């Protein structure tokens, strides 16, 4: 039941009646696609957050100065 609700929330335009009418094979295919979408979204979020930690605010490169 939770998976059905997540499918309806993930795929715009998909209704509860649509999910209930799906064959098991189609339901599993949609579920696999949703999982792949969520994994790709998490991977993208990790990539964009990598460069944020440390460094200067504008992303300029700092070179060490010998004294």
Short mmCIF file of N, CA and C in Angstrom, two decimals:
data_model
loop_
_atom_site.label_atom_id
_atom_site.label_comp_id
_atom_site.label_asym_id
_atom_site.label_seq_id
_atom_site.Cartn_x
_atom_site.Cartn_y
_atom_site.Cartn_z
N UNK A 1 0.82 -1.18 0.00
CA UNK A 1 0.00 0.00 0.00
C UNK A 1 0.88 1.26 0.00
N UNK A 2 1.97 1.24 0.76
CA UNK A 2 2.87 2.39 0.80
C UNK A 2 3.50 2.62 -0.56
N UNK A 3 3.88 1.55 -1.22
CA UNK A 3 4.49 1.68 -2.55
C UNK A 3 3.50 2.29 -3.53
N UNK A 4 2.24 1.91 -3.45
CA UNK A 4 1.22 2.49 -4.34
C UNK A 4 1.12 3.99 -4.12
N UNK A 5 1.12 4.42 -2.87
CA UNK A 5 1.03 5.85 -2.57
C UNK A 5 2.27 6.59 -3.07
N UNK A 6 3.43 5.97 -2.92
CA UNK A 6 4.65 6.60 -3.41
C UNK A 6 4.66 6.70 -4.93
N UNK A 7 4.12 5.69 -5.61
CA UNK A 7 4.02 5.75 -7.08
C UNK A 7 3.13 6.91 -7.51
N UNK A 8 1.97 7.03 -6.86
CA UNK A 8 1.04 8.11 -7.22
C UNK A 8 1.68 9.47 -6.96
N UNK A 9 2.45 9.59 -5.89
CA UNK A 9 3.12 10.83 -5.59
C UNK A 9 4.28 11.12 -6.52
N UNK A 10 4.94 10.09 -7.01
CA UNK A 10 6.12 10.27 -7.85
C UNK A 10 5.77 10.58 -9.30
N UNK A 11 4.84 9.84 -9.84
CA UNK A 11 4.48 10.01 -11.25
C UNK A 11 3.25 10.91 -11.35
N UNK A 12 3.45 12.09 -11.88
CA UNK A 12 2.35 13.05 -12.03
C UNK A 12 1.32 12.50 -13.01
N UNK A 13 0.07 12.63 -12.68
CA UNK A 13 -1.01 12.17 -13.54
C UNK A 13 -1.45 10.74 -13.28
N UNK A 14 -0.69 10.02 -12.49
CA UNK A 14 -1.05 8.65 -12.15
C UNK A 14 -2.03 8.67 -10.98
N UNK A 15 -3.12 7.97 -11.12
CA UNK A 15 -4.13 7.97 -10.07
C UNK A 15 -4.11 6.63 -9.32
N UNK A 16 -4.79 6.63 -8.19
CA UNK A 16 -4.91 5.42 -7.39
C UNK A 16 -5.59 4.31 -8.20
N UNK A 17 -6.61 4.68 -8.96
CA UNK A 17 -7.32 3.70 -9.79
C UNK A 17 -6.40 3.12 -10.86
N UNK A 18 -5.52 3.97 -11.42
CA UNK A 18 -4.56 3.49 -12.42
C UNK A 18 -3.62 2.44 -11.81
N UNK A 19 -3.15 2.72 -10.62
CA UNK A 19 -2.22 1.80 -9.96
C UNK A 19 -2.92 0.47 -9.66
N UNK A 20 -4.14 0.55 -9.19
CA UNK A 20 -4.88 -0.67 -8.87
C UNK A 20 -5.17 -1.51 -10.11
N UNK A 21 -5.27 -0.85 -11.27
CA UNK A 21 -5.59 -1.57 -12.50
C UNK A 21 -4.35 -2.17 -13.18
N UNK A 22 -3.17 -1.84 -12.70
CA UNK A 22 -1.94 -2.33 -13.33
C UNK A 22 -1.76 -3.83 -13.11
N UNK A 23 -1.18 -4.45 -14.10
CA UNK A 23 -0.77 -5.85 -13.91
C UNK A 23 0.47 -5.86 -13.03
N UNK A 24 0.78 -6.98 -12.47
CA UNK A 24 1.93 -7.08 -11.57
C UNK A 24 3.22 -6.70 -12.28
N UNK A 25 3.37 -7.13 -13.53
CA UNK A 25 4.57 -6.83 -14.29
C UNK A 25 4.72 -5.32 -14.51
N UNK A 26 3.62 -4.65 -14.86
CA UNK A 26 3.65 -3.20 -15.07
C UNK A 26 3.91 -2.46 -13.76
N UNK A 27 3.31 -2.96 -12.67
CA UNK A 27 3.52 -2.37 -11.36
C UNK A 27 5.00 -2.45 -10.97
N UNK A 28 5.60 -3.61 -11.19
CA UNK A 28 7.02 -3.80 -10.86
C UNK A 28 7.90 -2.92 -11.74
N UNK A 29 7.54 -2.76 -13.00
CA UNK A 29 8.30 -1.90 -13.91
C UNK A 29 8.24 -0.45 -13.44
N UNK A 30 7.06 0.01 -13.07
CA UNK A 30 6.93 1.38 -12.57
C UNK A 30 7.70 1.58 -11.27
N UNK A 31 7.65 0.60 -10.41
CA UNK A 31 8.37 0.67 -9.15
C UNK A 31 9.88 0.75 -9.40
N UNK A 32 10.38 -0.08 -10.31
CA UNK A 32 11.80 -0.05 -10.65
C UNK A 32 12.20 1.30 -11.23
N UNK A 33 11.34 1.88 -12.07
CA UNK A 33 11.62 3.18 -12.66
C UNK A 33 11.65 4.27 -11.59
N UNK A 34 10.73 4.20 -10.64
CA UNK A 34 10.70 5.18 -9.56
C UNK A 34 11.99 5.08 -8.73
N UNK A 35 12.42 3.88 -8.41
CA UNK A 35 13.65 3.69 -7.64
C UNK A 35 14.85 4.24 -8.41
N UNK A 36 14.90 3.98 -9.71
CA UNK A 36 16.00 4.50 -10.53
C UNK A 36 15.99 6.02 -10.56
N UNK A 37 14.81 6.62 -10.67
CA UNK A 37 14.69 8.08 -10.66
C UNK A 37 15.19 8.66 -9.34
N UNK A 38 14.79 8.05 -8.24
CA UNK A 38 15.19 8.54 -6.92
C UNK A 38 16.69 8.39 -6.70
N UNK A 39 17.27 7.29 -7.17
CA UNK A 39 18.71 7.09 -7.04
C UNK A 39 19.47 8.12 -7.87
N UNK A 40 18.98 8.39 -9.08
CA UNK A 40 19.63 9.39 -9.93
C UNK A 40 19.52 10.78 -9.31
N UNK A 41 18.40 11.07 -8.69
CA UNK A 41 18.22 12.35 -8.02
C UNK A 41 19.18 12.48 -6.84
N UNK A 42 19.33 11.43 -6.05
CA UNK A 42 20.27 11.46 -4.92
C UNK A 42 21.71 11.62 -5.40
N UNK A 43 22.05 10.94 -6.49
CA UNK A 43 23.40 11.03 -7.04
C UNK A 43 23.68 12.46 -7.50
N UNK A 44 22.69 13.08 -8.15
CA UNK A 44 22.85 14.45 -8.61
C UNK A 44 22.99 15.41 -7.44
N UNK A 45 22.22 15.21 -6.39
CA UNK A 45 22.32 16.07 -5.21
C UNK A 45 23.68 15.93 -4.55
N UNK A 46 24.24 14.72 -4.53
CA UNK A 46 25.57 14.52 -3.95
C UNK A 46 26.62 15.24 -4.78
N UNK A 47 26.48 15.18 -6.12
CA UNK A 47 27.45 15.85 -6.98
C UNK A 47 27.43 17.36 -6.78
N UNK A 48 26.24 17.94 -6.68
CA UNK A 48 26.16 19.39 -6.55
C UNK A 48 26.60 19.85 -5.17
N UNK A 49 26.50 19.02 -4.16
CA UNK A 49 26.89 19.45 -2.82
C UNK A 49 28.37 19.24 -2.55
N UNK A 50 29.07 18.54 -3.39
CA UNK A 50 30.50 18.26 -3.15
C UNK A 50 31.34 19.52 -3.13
N UNK A 51 31.14 20.41 -4.07
CA UNK A 51 31.98 21.58 -4.19
C UNK A 51 31.68 22.67 -3.19
N UNK A 52 30.66 22.52 -2.39
CA UNK A 52 30.24 23.59 -1.48
C UNK A 52 31.08 23.66 -0.22
N UNK A 53 31.61 22.56 0.24
CA UNK A 53 32.34 22.58 1.51
C UNK A 53 33.76 23.07 1.29
N UNK A 54 34.20 23.96 2.18
CA UNK A 54 35.55 24.48 2.08
C UNK A 54 35.71 25.45 0.94
N UNK A 55 36.88 26.04 0.85
CA UNK A 55 37.14 26.97 -0.23
C UNK A 55 36.49 28.31 0.00
N UNK A 56 36.71 29.20 -0.92
CA UNK A 56 36.16 30.55 -0.78
C UNK A 56 34.74 30.60 -1.31
N UNK A 57 34.06 31.65 -0.99
CA UNK A 57 32.63 31.76 -1.31
C UNK A 57 32.38 31.82 -2.81
N UNK A 58 33.22 32.53 -3.56
CA UNK A 58 32.99 32.67 -5.00
C UNK A 58 33.65 31.57 -5.82
N UNK A 59 34.31 30.66 -5.18
CA UNK A 59 34.94 29.57 -5.89
C UNK A 59 36.30 29.95 -6.46
N UNK A 60 36.85 31.07 -6.03
CA UNK A 60 38.14 31.48 -6.55
C UNK A 60 39.25 30.59 -5.96
N UNK A 61 40.29 30.41 -6.71
CA UNK A 61 41.38 29.55 -6.26
C UNK A 61 42.37 30.36 -5.44
N UNK A 62 42.75 29.81 -4.33
CA UNK A 62 43.74 30.49 -3.48
C UNK A 62 45.09 29.82 -3.65
N UNK A 63 46.09 30.65 -3.82
CA UNK A 63 47.44 30.10 -3.95
C UNK A 63 48.23 30.48 -2.71
N UNK A 64 49.03 29.59 -2.18
CA UNK A 64 49.80 29.91 -0.98
C UNK A 64 50.88 30.95 -1.31
N UNK A 65 51.11 31.82 -0.35
CA UNK A 65 52.12 32.87 -0.53
C UNK A 65 53.27 32.57 0.41
N UNK A 66 54.47 32.55 -0.14
CA UNK A 66 55.66 32.30 0.67
C UNK A 66 56.07 33.60 1.34
N UNK A 67 56.38 33.53 2.61
CA UNK A 67 56.81 34.75 3.32
C UNK A 67 58.27 34.72 3.65
#
